[in-house]
PDB file of C-alpha atoms in Angstrom:
ATOM      1  CA  MET A   1      33.407-113.804  31.852  1.00  0.00           C
ATOM      2  CA  ASN A   2      30.986-116.211  33.434  1.00  0.00           C
ATOM      3  CA  GLU A   3      28.577-113.127  33.718  1.00  0.00           C
ATOM      4  CA  ARG A   4      25.592-112.995  31.209  1.00  0.00           C
ATOM      5  CA  PRO A   5      27.191-111.154  28.490  1.00  0.00           C
ATOM      6  CA  LEU A   6      26.635-107.005  28.351  1.00  0.00           C
ATOM      7  CA  LEU A   7      25.672-107.399  24.553  1.00  0.00           C
ATOM      8  CA  ARG A   8      24.071-110.074  22.423  1.00  0.00           C
ATOM      9  CA  VAL A   9      23.439-110.010  18.644  1.00  0.00           C
ATOM     10  CA  CYS A  10      21.278-113.140  17.916  1.00  0.00           C
ATOM     11  CA  ASN A  11      20.631-114.114  14.425  1.00  0.00           C
ATOM     12  CA  VAL A  12      20.449-110.657  12.878  1.00  0.00           C
ATOM     13  CA  THR A  13      19.612-110.115   9.373  1.00  0.00           C
ATOM     14  CA  LYS A  14      19.785-106.562   7.663  1.00  0.00           C
ATOM     15  CA  LYS A  15      18.549-105.803   4.015  1.00  0.00           C
ATOM     16  CA  PHE A  16      19.085-103.111   1.981  1.00  0.00           C
ATOM     17  CA  GLN A  17      16.406-104.048  -0.609  1.00  0.00           C
ATOM     18  CA  ASP A  18      17.558-107.095  -2.399  1.00  0.00           C
ATOM     19  CA  TYR A  19      21.016-106.702  -0.965  1.00  0.00           C
ATOM     20  CA  VAL A  20      21.727-108.596   2.267  1.00  0.00           C
ATOM     21  CA  ALA A  21      24.211-106.741   4.479  1.00  0.00           C
ATOM     22  CA  LEU A  22      24.253-109.152   7.559  1.00  0.00           C
ATOM     23  CA  ASP A  23      23.252-112.554   7.005  1.00  0.00           C
ATOM     24  CA  ASN A  24      21.789-114.427  10.679  1.00  0.00           C
ATOM     25  CA  VAL A  25      24.843-112.912  12.444  1.00  0.00           C
ATOM     26  CA  SER A  26      25.200-113.758  16.371  1.00  0.00           C
ATOM     27  CA  LEU A  27      27.879-112.419  18.484  1.00  0.00           C
ATOM     28  CA  GLU A  28      28.239-111.698  22.357  1.00  0.00           C
ATOM     29  CA  VAL A  29      30.252-109.520  23.942  1.00  0.00           C
ATOM     30  CA  ALA A  30      31.163-109.603  27.974  1.00  0.00           C
ATOM     31  CA  LYS A  31      31.421-106.551  30.086  1.00  0.00           C
ATOM     32  CA  GLY A  32      34.925-105.461  30.030  1.00  0.00           C
ATOM     33  CA  GLU A  33      35.627-106.913  26.662  1.00  0.00           C
ATOM     34  CA  VAL A  34      37.308-105.491  23.722  1.00  0.00           C
ATOM     35  CA  VAL A  35      36.198-106.993  20.514  1.00  0.00           C
ATOM     36  CA  CYS A  36      37.531-105.795  17.009  1.00  0.00           C
ATOM     37  CA  LEU A  37      35.659-106.511  13.784  1.00  0.00           C
ATOM     38  CA  ILE A  38      37.768-107.203  10.690  1.00  0.00           C
ATOM     39  CA  GLY A  39      37.127-107.848   7.034  1.00  0.00           C
ATOM     40  CA  GLY A  40      37.003-105.876   3.807  1.00  0.00           C
ATOM     41  CA  SER A  41      34.594-103.008   2.506  1.00  0.00           C
ATOM     42  CA  GLY A  42      31.180-104.625   2.360  1.00  0.00           C
ATOM     43  CA  SER A  43      31.739-107.358   4.821  1.00  0.00           C
ATOM     44  CA  GLY A  44      28.917-106.091   6.917  1.00  0.00           C
ATOM     45  CA  LYS A  45      30.951-104.495  10.034  1.00  0.00           C
ATOM     46  CA  THR A  46      29.892-101.071  10.003  1.00  0.00           C
ATOM     47  CA  THR A  47      26.272-102.266   9.303  1.00  0.00           C
ATOM     48  CA  LEU A  48      26.410-104.376  12.307  1.00  0.00           C
ATOM     49  CA  LEU A  49      27.474-101.385  14.685  1.00  0.00           C
ATOM     50  CA  ARG A  50      24.795 -99.252  13.177  1.00  0.00           C
ATOM     51  CA  CYS A  51      22.190-101.686  14.156  1.00  0.00           C
ATOM     52  CA  ILE A  52      23.483-102.212  17.459  1.00  0.00           C
ATOM     53  CA  ASN A  53      23.214 -98.170  17.860  1.00  0.00           C
ATOM     54  CA  GLN A  54      19.734 -98.368  16.257  1.00  0.00           C
ATOM     55  CA  LEU A  55      20.842 -96.175  13.421  1.00  0.00           C
ATOM     56  CA  TYR A  56      19.271 -99.030  11.108  1.00  0.00           C
ATOM     57  CA  ASP A  57      16.430-101.107  11.944  1.00  0.00           C
ATOM     58  CA  ILE A  58      17.023-104.987  11.590  1.00  0.00           C
ATOM     59  CA  ASN A  59      15.129-107.141   9.568  1.00  0.00           C
ATOM     60  CA  ASP A  60      15.563-110.466  11.638  1.00  0.00           C
ATOM     61  CA  GLY A  61      16.868-111.534  14.666  1.00  0.00           C
ATOM     62  CA  SER A  62      17.093-109.388  17.849  1.00  0.00           C
ATOM     63  CA  ILE A  63      20.145-107.494  19.628  1.00  0.00           C
ATOM     64  CA  TRP A  64      20.168-107.170  23.668  1.00  0.00           C
ATOM     65  CA  LEU A  65      22.042-104.510  25.702  1.00  0.00           C
ATOM     66  CA  GLU A  66      22.153-105.186  29.664  1.00  0.00           C
ATOM     67  CA  ASP A  67      19.357-108.043  29.106  1.00  0.00           C
ATOM     68  CA  GLU A  68      17.103-104.825  27.639  1.00  0.00           C
ATOM     69  CA  LEU A  69      15.946-105.580  23.975  1.00  0.00           C
ATOM     70  CA  VAL A  70      17.322-102.935  21.528  1.00  0.00           C
ATOM     71  CA  GLY A  71      14.766-101.017  19.219  1.00  0.00           C
ATOM     72  CA  TYR A  72      11.857-102.536  20.518  1.00  0.00           C
ATOM     73  CA  ARG A  73       9.228-103.300  23.586  1.00  0.00           C
ATOM     74  CA  GLN A  74       8.136-106.622  24.484  1.00  0.00           C
ATOM     75  CA  ASP A  75       4.742-107.401  25.590  1.00  0.00           C
ATOM     76  CA  GLY A  76       3.899-111.466  25.659  1.00  0.00           C
ATOM     77  CA  ARG A  77       5.246-112.531  22.430  1.00  0.00           C
ATOM     78  CA  LYS A  78       4.413-109.328  20.515  1.00  0.00           C
ATOM     79  CA  LEU A  79       7.048-106.691  19.774  1.00  0.00           C
ATOM     80  CA  TYR A  80       6.412-103.058  19.450  1.00  0.00           C
ATOM     81  CA  PRO A  81       8.854-100.386  18.099  1.00  0.00           C
ATOM     82  CA  LEU A  82       9.965 -97.785  20.681  1.00  0.00           C
ATOM     83  CA  THR A  83       8.865 -94.372  20.605  1.00  0.00           C
ATOM     84  CA  GLU A  84      11.437 -91.882  19.490  1.00  0.00           C
ATOM     85  CA  LYS A  85      11.718 -91.083  22.995  1.00  0.00           C
ATOM     86  CA  GLN A  86      12.420 -94.678  24.366  1.00  0.00           C
ATOM     87  CA  ALA A  87      15.030 -95.205  21.408  1.00  0.00           C
ATOM     88  CA  ILE A  88      16.909 -91.705  22.539  1.00  0.00           C
ATOM     89  CA  ARG A  89      17.086 -93.100  25.965  1.00  0.00           C
ATOM     90  CA  GLN A  90      18.182 -96.645  25.175  1.00  0.00           C
ATOM     91  CA  ARG A  91      20.576 -95.467  22.278  1.00  0.00           C
ATOM     92  CA  LEU A  92      22.432 -93.514  25.276  1.00  0.00           C
ATOM     93  CA  LYS A  93      23.790 -96.813  26.406  1.00  0.00           C
ATOM     94  CA  SER A  94      25.931 -97.229  23.132  1.00  0.00           C
ATOM     95  CA  GLY A  95      28.292 -94.541  22.456  1.00  0.00           C
ATOM     96  CA  MET A  96      29.438 -94.483  18.700  1.00  0.00           C
ATOM     97  CA  VAL A  97      32.873 -92.800  17.244  1.00  0.00           C
ATOM     98  CA  PHE A  98      32.671 -92.155  13.552  1.00  0.00           C
ATOM     99  CA  GLN A  99      35.145 -92.322  10.896  1.00  0.00           C
ATOM    100  CA  ARG A 100      34.229 -88.506  10.303  1.00  0.00           C
ATOM    101  CA  PHE A 101      34.223 -86.805  13.562  1.00  0.00           C
ATOM    102  CA  ASN A 102      31.017 -85.136  13.339  1.00  0.00           C
ATOM    103  CA  LEU A 103      31.960 -82.366  15.575  1.00  0.00           C
ATOM    104  CA  PHE A 104      29.592 -79.015  15.816  1.00  0.00           C
ATOM    105  CA  PRO A 105      31.667 -76.448  13.847  1.00  0.00           C
ATOM    106  CA  HIS A 106      30.258 -73.437  15.721  1.00  0.00           C
ATOM    107  CA  MET A 107      31.005 -74.893  19.069  1.00  0.00           C
ATOM    108  CA  THR A 108      34.071 -75.227  21.003  1.00  0.00           C
ATOM    109  CA  ALA A 109      35.612 -78.463  21.960  1.00  0.00           C
ATOM    110  CA  LEU A 110      34.136 -78.217  25.683  1.00  0.00           C
ATOM    111  CA  GLN A 111      30.760 -77.372  24.293  1.00  0.00           C
ATOM    112  CA  ASN A 112      30.499 -80.293  21.905  1.00  0.00           C
ATOM    113  CA  ILE A 113      30.984 -82.388  24.870  1.00  0.00           C
ATOM    114  CA  THR A 114      28.684 -80.504  27.105  1.00  0.00           C
ATOM    115  CA  GLU A 115      25.576 -80.460  24.507  1.00  0.00           C
ATOM    116  CA  GLY A 116      24.515 -83.713  25.117  1.00  0.00           C
ATOM    117  CA  PRO A 117      24.451 -83.976  28.778  1.00  0.00           C
ATOM    118  CA  ILE A 118      22.960 -80.524  29.124  1.00  0.00           C
ATOM    119  CA  GLN A 119      20.376 -81.032  26.298  1.00  0.00           C
ATOM    120  CA  VAL A 120      19.411 -84.954  26.412  1.00  0.00           C
ATOM    121  CA  LEU A 121      20.628 -85.878  30.154  1.00  0.00           C
ATOM    122  CA  LYS A 122      19.373 -82.433  31.633  1.00  0.00           C
ATOM    123  CA  THR A 123      22.751 -82.294  33.381  1.00  0.00           C
ATOM    124  CA  PRO A 124      23.417 -78.735  35.140  1.00  0.00           C
ATOM    125  CA  ARG A 125      25.563 -76.885  33.155  1.00  0.00           C
ATOM    126  CA  ARG A 126      28.529 -76.357  35.490  1.00  0.00           C
ATOM    127  CA  GLU A 127      28.417 -80.200  36.645  1.00  0.00           C
ATOM    128  CA  ALA A 128      28.526 -80.934  32.687  1.00  0.00           C
ATOM    129  CA  GLU A 129      31.594 -78.529  31.996  1.00  0.00           C
ATOM    130  CA  ALA A 130      33.079 -80.277  34.859  1.00  0.00           C
ATOM    131  CA  THR A 131      33.066 -83.422  33.669  1.00  0.00           C
ATOM    132  CA  ALA A 132      34.047 -82.285  30.305  1.00  0.00           C
ATOM    133  CA  SER A 133      37.304 -80.759  31.498  1.00  0.00           C
ATOM    134  CA  LYS A 134      38.162 -83.924  32.988  1.00  0.00           C
ATOM    135  CA  LEU A 135      37.371 -85.866  29.740  1.00  0.00           C
ATOM    136  CA  LEU A 136      39.512 -83.678  27.696  1.00  0.00           C
ATOM    137  CA  GLU A 137      42.519 -83.986  30.044  1.00  0.00           C
ATOM    138  CA  ARG A 138      41.960 -87.629  29.890  1.00  0.00           C
ATOM    139  CA  VAL A 139      42.016 -87.520  26.057  1.00  0.00           C
ATOM    140  CA  GLY A 140      45.321 -85.325  26.216  1.00  0.00           C
ATOM    141  CA  LEU A 141      43.336 -82.090  25.247  1.00  0.00           C
ATOM    142  CA  ALA A 142      42.917 -80.010  28.208  1.00  0.00           C
ATOM    143  CA  ASP A 143      44.604 -76.927  26.769  1.00  0.00           C
ATOM    144  CA  LYS A 144      42.167 -77.371  23.708  1.00  0.00           C
ATOM    145  CA  ALA A 145      38.925 -76.573  25.639  1.00  0.00           C
ATOM    146  CA  SER A 146      38.240 -73.474  23.857  1.00  0.00           C
ATOM    147  CA  ASN A 147      39.185 -74.394  20.259  1.00  0.00           C
ATOM    148  CA  TYR A 148      36.795 -74.846  17.506  1.00  0.00           C
ATOM    149  CA  PRO A 149      36.873 -77.832  15.392  1.00  0.00           C
ATOM    150  CA  ALA A 150      38.503 -76.060  12.356  1.00  0.00           C
ATOM    151  CA  GLU A 151      41.413 -75.070  14.973  1.00  0.00           C
ATOM    152  CA  LEU A 152      42.358 -78.686  15.659  1.00  0.00           C
ATOM    153  CA  SER A 153      44.025 -81.251  13.826  1.00  0.00           C
ATOM    154  CA  GLY A 154      41.968 -84.792  12.560  1.00  0.00           C
ATOM    155  CA  GLY A 155      43.460 -86.410  15.432  1.00  0.00           C
ATOM    156  CA  GLN A 156      42.713 -83.934  18.009  1.00  0.00           C
ATOM    157  CA  GLN A 157      39.061 -83.645  16.397  1.00  0.00           C
ATOM    158  CA  GLN A 158      38.728 -87.215  16.912  1.00  0.00           C
ATOM    159  CA  ARG A 159      39.935 -87.193  20.481  1.00  0.00           C
ATOM    160  CA  VAL A 160      37.078 -84.583  21.272  1.00  0.00           C
ATOM    161  CA  ALA A 161      34.506 -87.254  19.448  1.00  0.00           C
ATOM    162  CA  ILE A 162      35.603 -89.559  21.793  1.00  0.00           C
ATOM    163  CA  ALA A 163      35.248 -87.683  25.122  1.00  0.00           C
ATOM    164  CA  ARG A 164      31.911 -86.697  23.643  1.00  0.00           C
ATOM    165  CA  ALA A 165      30.513 -90.154  23.505  1.00  0.00           C
ATOM    166  CA  LEU A 166      32.171 -90.825  26.874  1.00  0.00           C
ATOM    167  CA  ALA A 167      30.247 -87.866  28.426  1.00  0.00           C
ATOM    168  CA  MET A 168      26.940 -89.975  27.856  1.00  0.00           C
ATOM    169  CA  ASN A 169      28.271 -92.634  30.201  1.00  0.00           C
ATOM    170  CA  PRO A 170      27.712 -95.453  27.644  1.00  0.00           C
ATOM    171  CA  LYS A 171      27.796 -99.057  28.862  1.00  0.00           C
ATOM    172  CA  VAL A 172      29.352 -99.892  25.789  1.00  0.00           C
ATOM    173  CA  MET A 173      31.621 -97.870  22.847  1.00  0.00           C
ATOM    174  CA  LEU A 174      31.264 -98.594  19.416  1.00  0.00           C
ATOM    175  CA  PHE A 175      34.104 -97.395  17.217  1.00  0.00           C
ATOM    176  CA  ASP A 176      33.794 -97.438  13.343  1.00  0.00           C
ATOM    177  CA  GLU A 177      37.106 -97.169  11.937  1.00  0.00           C
ATOM    178  CA  PRO A 178      38.009 -94.213  13.988  1.00  0.00           C
ATOM    179  CA  THR A 179      41.635 -93.436  12.348  1.00  0.00           C
ATOM    180  CA  SER A 180      40.619 -94.289   8.904  1.00  0.00           C
ATOM    181  CA  ALA A 181      40.249 -90.614   7.923  1.00  0.00           C
ATOM    182  CA  LEU A 182      43.647 -89.519   9.767  1.00  0.00           C
ATOM    183  CA  ASP A 183      46.950 -88.874   8.406  1.00  0.00           C
ATOM    184  CA  PRO A 184      49.314 -91.473   9.212  1.00  0.00           C
ATOM    185  CA  GLU A 185      51.215 -89.274  11.707  1.00  0.00           C
ATOM    186  CA  LEU A 186      47.715 -89.032  13.866  1.00  0.00           C
ATOM    187  CA  VAL A 187      46.719 -92.190  14.036  1.00  0.00           C
ATOM    188  CA  GLY A 188      48.840 -93.183  17.023  1.00  0.00           C
ATOM    189  CA  GLU A 189      47.521 -90.363  19.216  1.00  0.00           C
ATOM    190  CA  VAL A 190      43.741 -91.857  18.771  1.00  0.00           C
ATOM    191  CA  LEU A 191      44.884 -95.322  19.473  1.00  0.00           C
ATOM    192  CA  ALA A 192      46.794 -94.191  22.484  1.00  0.00           C
ATOM    193  CA  VAL A 193      43.475 -92.829  23.995  1.00  0.00           C
ATOM    194  CA  MET A 194      41.485 -96.141  22.783  1.00  0.00           C
ATOM    195  CA  ARG A 195      44.300 -98.259  24.467  1.00  0.00           C
ATOM    196  CA  GLU A 196      43.912 -96.350  27.769  1.00  0.00           C
ATOM    197  CA  LEU A 197      39.882 -96.890  27.553  1.00  0.00           C
ATOM    198  CA  ALA A 198      40.416-100.538  27.111  1.00  0.00           C
ATOM    199  CA  LEU A 199      42.866-100.771  30.093  1.00  0.00           C
ATOM    200  CA  SER A 200      40.204 -99.001  32.289  1.00  0.00           C
ATOM    201  CA  GLY A 201      37.472-101.667  31.558  1.00  0.00           C
ATOM    202  CA  MET A 202      35.354-100.111  29.430  1.00  0.00           C
ATOM    203  CA  THR A 203      33.321-102.444  26.778  1.00  0.00           C
ATOM    204  CA  MET A 204      34.261-101.600  23.305  1.00  0.00           C
ATOM    205  CA  VAL A 205      33.230-103.177  19.726  1.00  0.00           C
ATOM    206  CA  VAL A 206      35.900-101.727  17.082  1.00  0.00           C
ATOM    207  CA  VAL A 207      35.650-101.993  13.382  1.00  0.00           C
ATOM    208  CA  THR A 208      39.418-101.328  12.532  1.00  0.00           C
ATOM    209  CA  HIS A 209      41.901-102.147   9.651  1.00  0.00           C
ATOM    210  CA  GLU A 210      44.862-101.840  12.311  1.00  0.00           C
ATOM    211  CA  LEU A 211      45.894-105.125  13.248  1.00  0.00           C
ATOM    212  CA  GLY A 212      48.481-104.179  15.412  1.00  0.00           C
ATOM    213  CA  PHE A 213      46.047-102.279  17.634  1.00  0.00           C
ATOM    214  CA  ALA A 214      43.956-105.295  17.579  1.00  0.00           C
ATOM    215  CA  LYS A 215      46.474-107.927  18.496  1.00  0.00           C
ATOM    216  CA  GLU A 216      47.728-105.660  21.566  1.00  0.00           C
ATOM    217  CA  VAL A 217      44.425-104.576  22.856  1.00  0.00           C
ATOM    218  CA  ALA A 218      41.336-107.107  22.015  1.00  0.00           C
ATOM    219  CA  ASP A 219      40.173-109.998  23.656  1.00  0.00           C
ATOM    220  CA  ARG A 220      38.563-111.660  20.617  1.00  0.00           C
ATOM    221  CA  VAL A 221      38.740-110.545  16.947  1.00  0.00           C
ATOM    222  CA  VAL A 222      35.709-111.056  14.577  1.00  0.00           C
ATOM    223  CA  PHE A 223      36.479-111.492  10.709  1.00  0.00           C
ATOM    224  CA  MET A 224      33.506-110.918   8.636  1.00  0.00           C
ATOM    225  CA  ASP A 225      32.946-111.352   5.103  1.00  0.00           C
ATOM    226  CA  ARG A 226      29.810-110.992   2.684  1.00  0.00           C
ATOM    227  CA  GLY A 227      27.511-110.460   5.724  1.00  0.00           C
ATOM    228  CA  VAL A 228      28.499-113.259   7.896  1.00  0.00           C
ATOM    229  CA  ILE A 229      30.908-114.051  10.498  1.00  0.00           C
ATOM    230  CA  VAL A 230      33.669-116.359   9.122  1.00  0.00           C
ATOM    231  CA  GLU A 231      35.917-116.834  12.227  1.00  0.00           C
ATOM    232  CA  LEU A 232      36.017-115.429  15.568  1.00  0.00           C
ATOM    233  CA  GLY A 233      38.380-116.215  18.157  1.00  0.00           C
ATOM    234  CA  ASN A 234      41.339-115.201  20.590  1.00  0.00           C
ATOM    235  CA  ALA A 235      43.062-112.051  19.028  1.00  0.00           C
ATOM    236  CA  LYS A 236      46.480-113.202  18.960  1.00  0.00           C
ATOM    237  CA  ASP A 237      45.699-116.660  17.654  1.00  0.00           C
ATOM    238  CA  MET A 238      43.334-115.187  14.938  1.00  0.00           C
ATOM    239  CA  LEU A 239      45.811-112.811  13.879  1.00  0.00           C
ATOM    240  CA  ILE A 240      48.899-114.950  14.018  1.00  0.00           C
ATOM    241  CA  LYS A 241      47.411-118.117  12.793  1.00  0.00           C
ATOM    242  CA  PRO A 242      43.891-117.611  11.345  1.00  0.00           C
ATOM    243  CA  GLN A 243      42.229-121.090  10.524  1.00  0.00           C
ATOM    244  CA  GLU A 244      39.770-120.044   7.781  1.00  0.00           C
ATOM    245  CA  PRO A 245      41.368-119.122   4.044  1.00  0.00           C
ATOM    246  CA  ARG A 246      39.358-116.367   3.703  1.00  0.00           C
ATOM    247  CA  THR A 247      40.619-115.023   6.945  1.00  0.00           C
ATOM    248  CA  GLN A 248      44.210-115.862   6.028  1.00  0.00           C
ATOM    249  CA  ALA A 249      43.881-114.055   2.544  1.00  0.00           C
ATOM    250  CA  PHE A 250      42.611-110.820   4.282  1.00  0.00           C
ATOM    251  CA  ILE A 251      45.075-110.511   6.805  1.00  0.00           C
ATOM    252  CA  SER A 252      47.978-111.278   4.259  1.00  0.00           C
ATOM    253  CA  ALA A 253      46.587-108.515   2.188  1.00  0.00           C
ATOM    254  CA  VAL A 254      46.470-106.008   4.982  1.00  0.00           C
ATOM    255  CA  ILE A 255      49.798-106.859   6.419  1.00  0.00           C
ATOM    256  CA  GLY A 256      51.395-106.909   2.856  1.00  0.00           C
TER     257      GLY A 256
END
């Protein structure tokens, strides 16, 4: 933890017209750390992930990944937006897993995973397929390589989506409520894959309502409300004994 943070979010503000989705948010994530973002709908959690992954432009502040400014090129004191090609290269450093799986319906599980490495990284097909097969085995789907998304359960589709993100060798994995679209009986299989990723040392930022998972796996938990970070700290301390009244009310509501 004494190393320079892998990810730095510095005083970031994001507005949608007059609505302030993120208000001067700052956060640092160390290499190998798992940080869970919790909070109600509209608190800014997903917006923060999308800013890190350059799906949204920020209005103020800066984001740094591996000491590289995200979204811009710096020349002296001036900032210049990255070209699309530069942005794509930089975006590869962060793997994003969405609520909805966003798999290509006309491609098999294997093809969904190999598409990015072949088309973007220019990885030879045989090498990409070998890597994809290993990733499918890692997420427990070695026997589903030739299945199409429609032939897979929601949990299986999400595990393919995780494998697809891993195939691009990201420095940090971003998860946006990856279990929220799943039937309750399928949640565990996705969380098991995420748990294994965390144990392997993958840096992860996870938006989740699964507080049990956060307590078990996260190093730190961040509670957001109305576009600001209200409280952050050690996962177990935060979830067992939160200090801020808004955090206490949220956790009580989720736990019931």
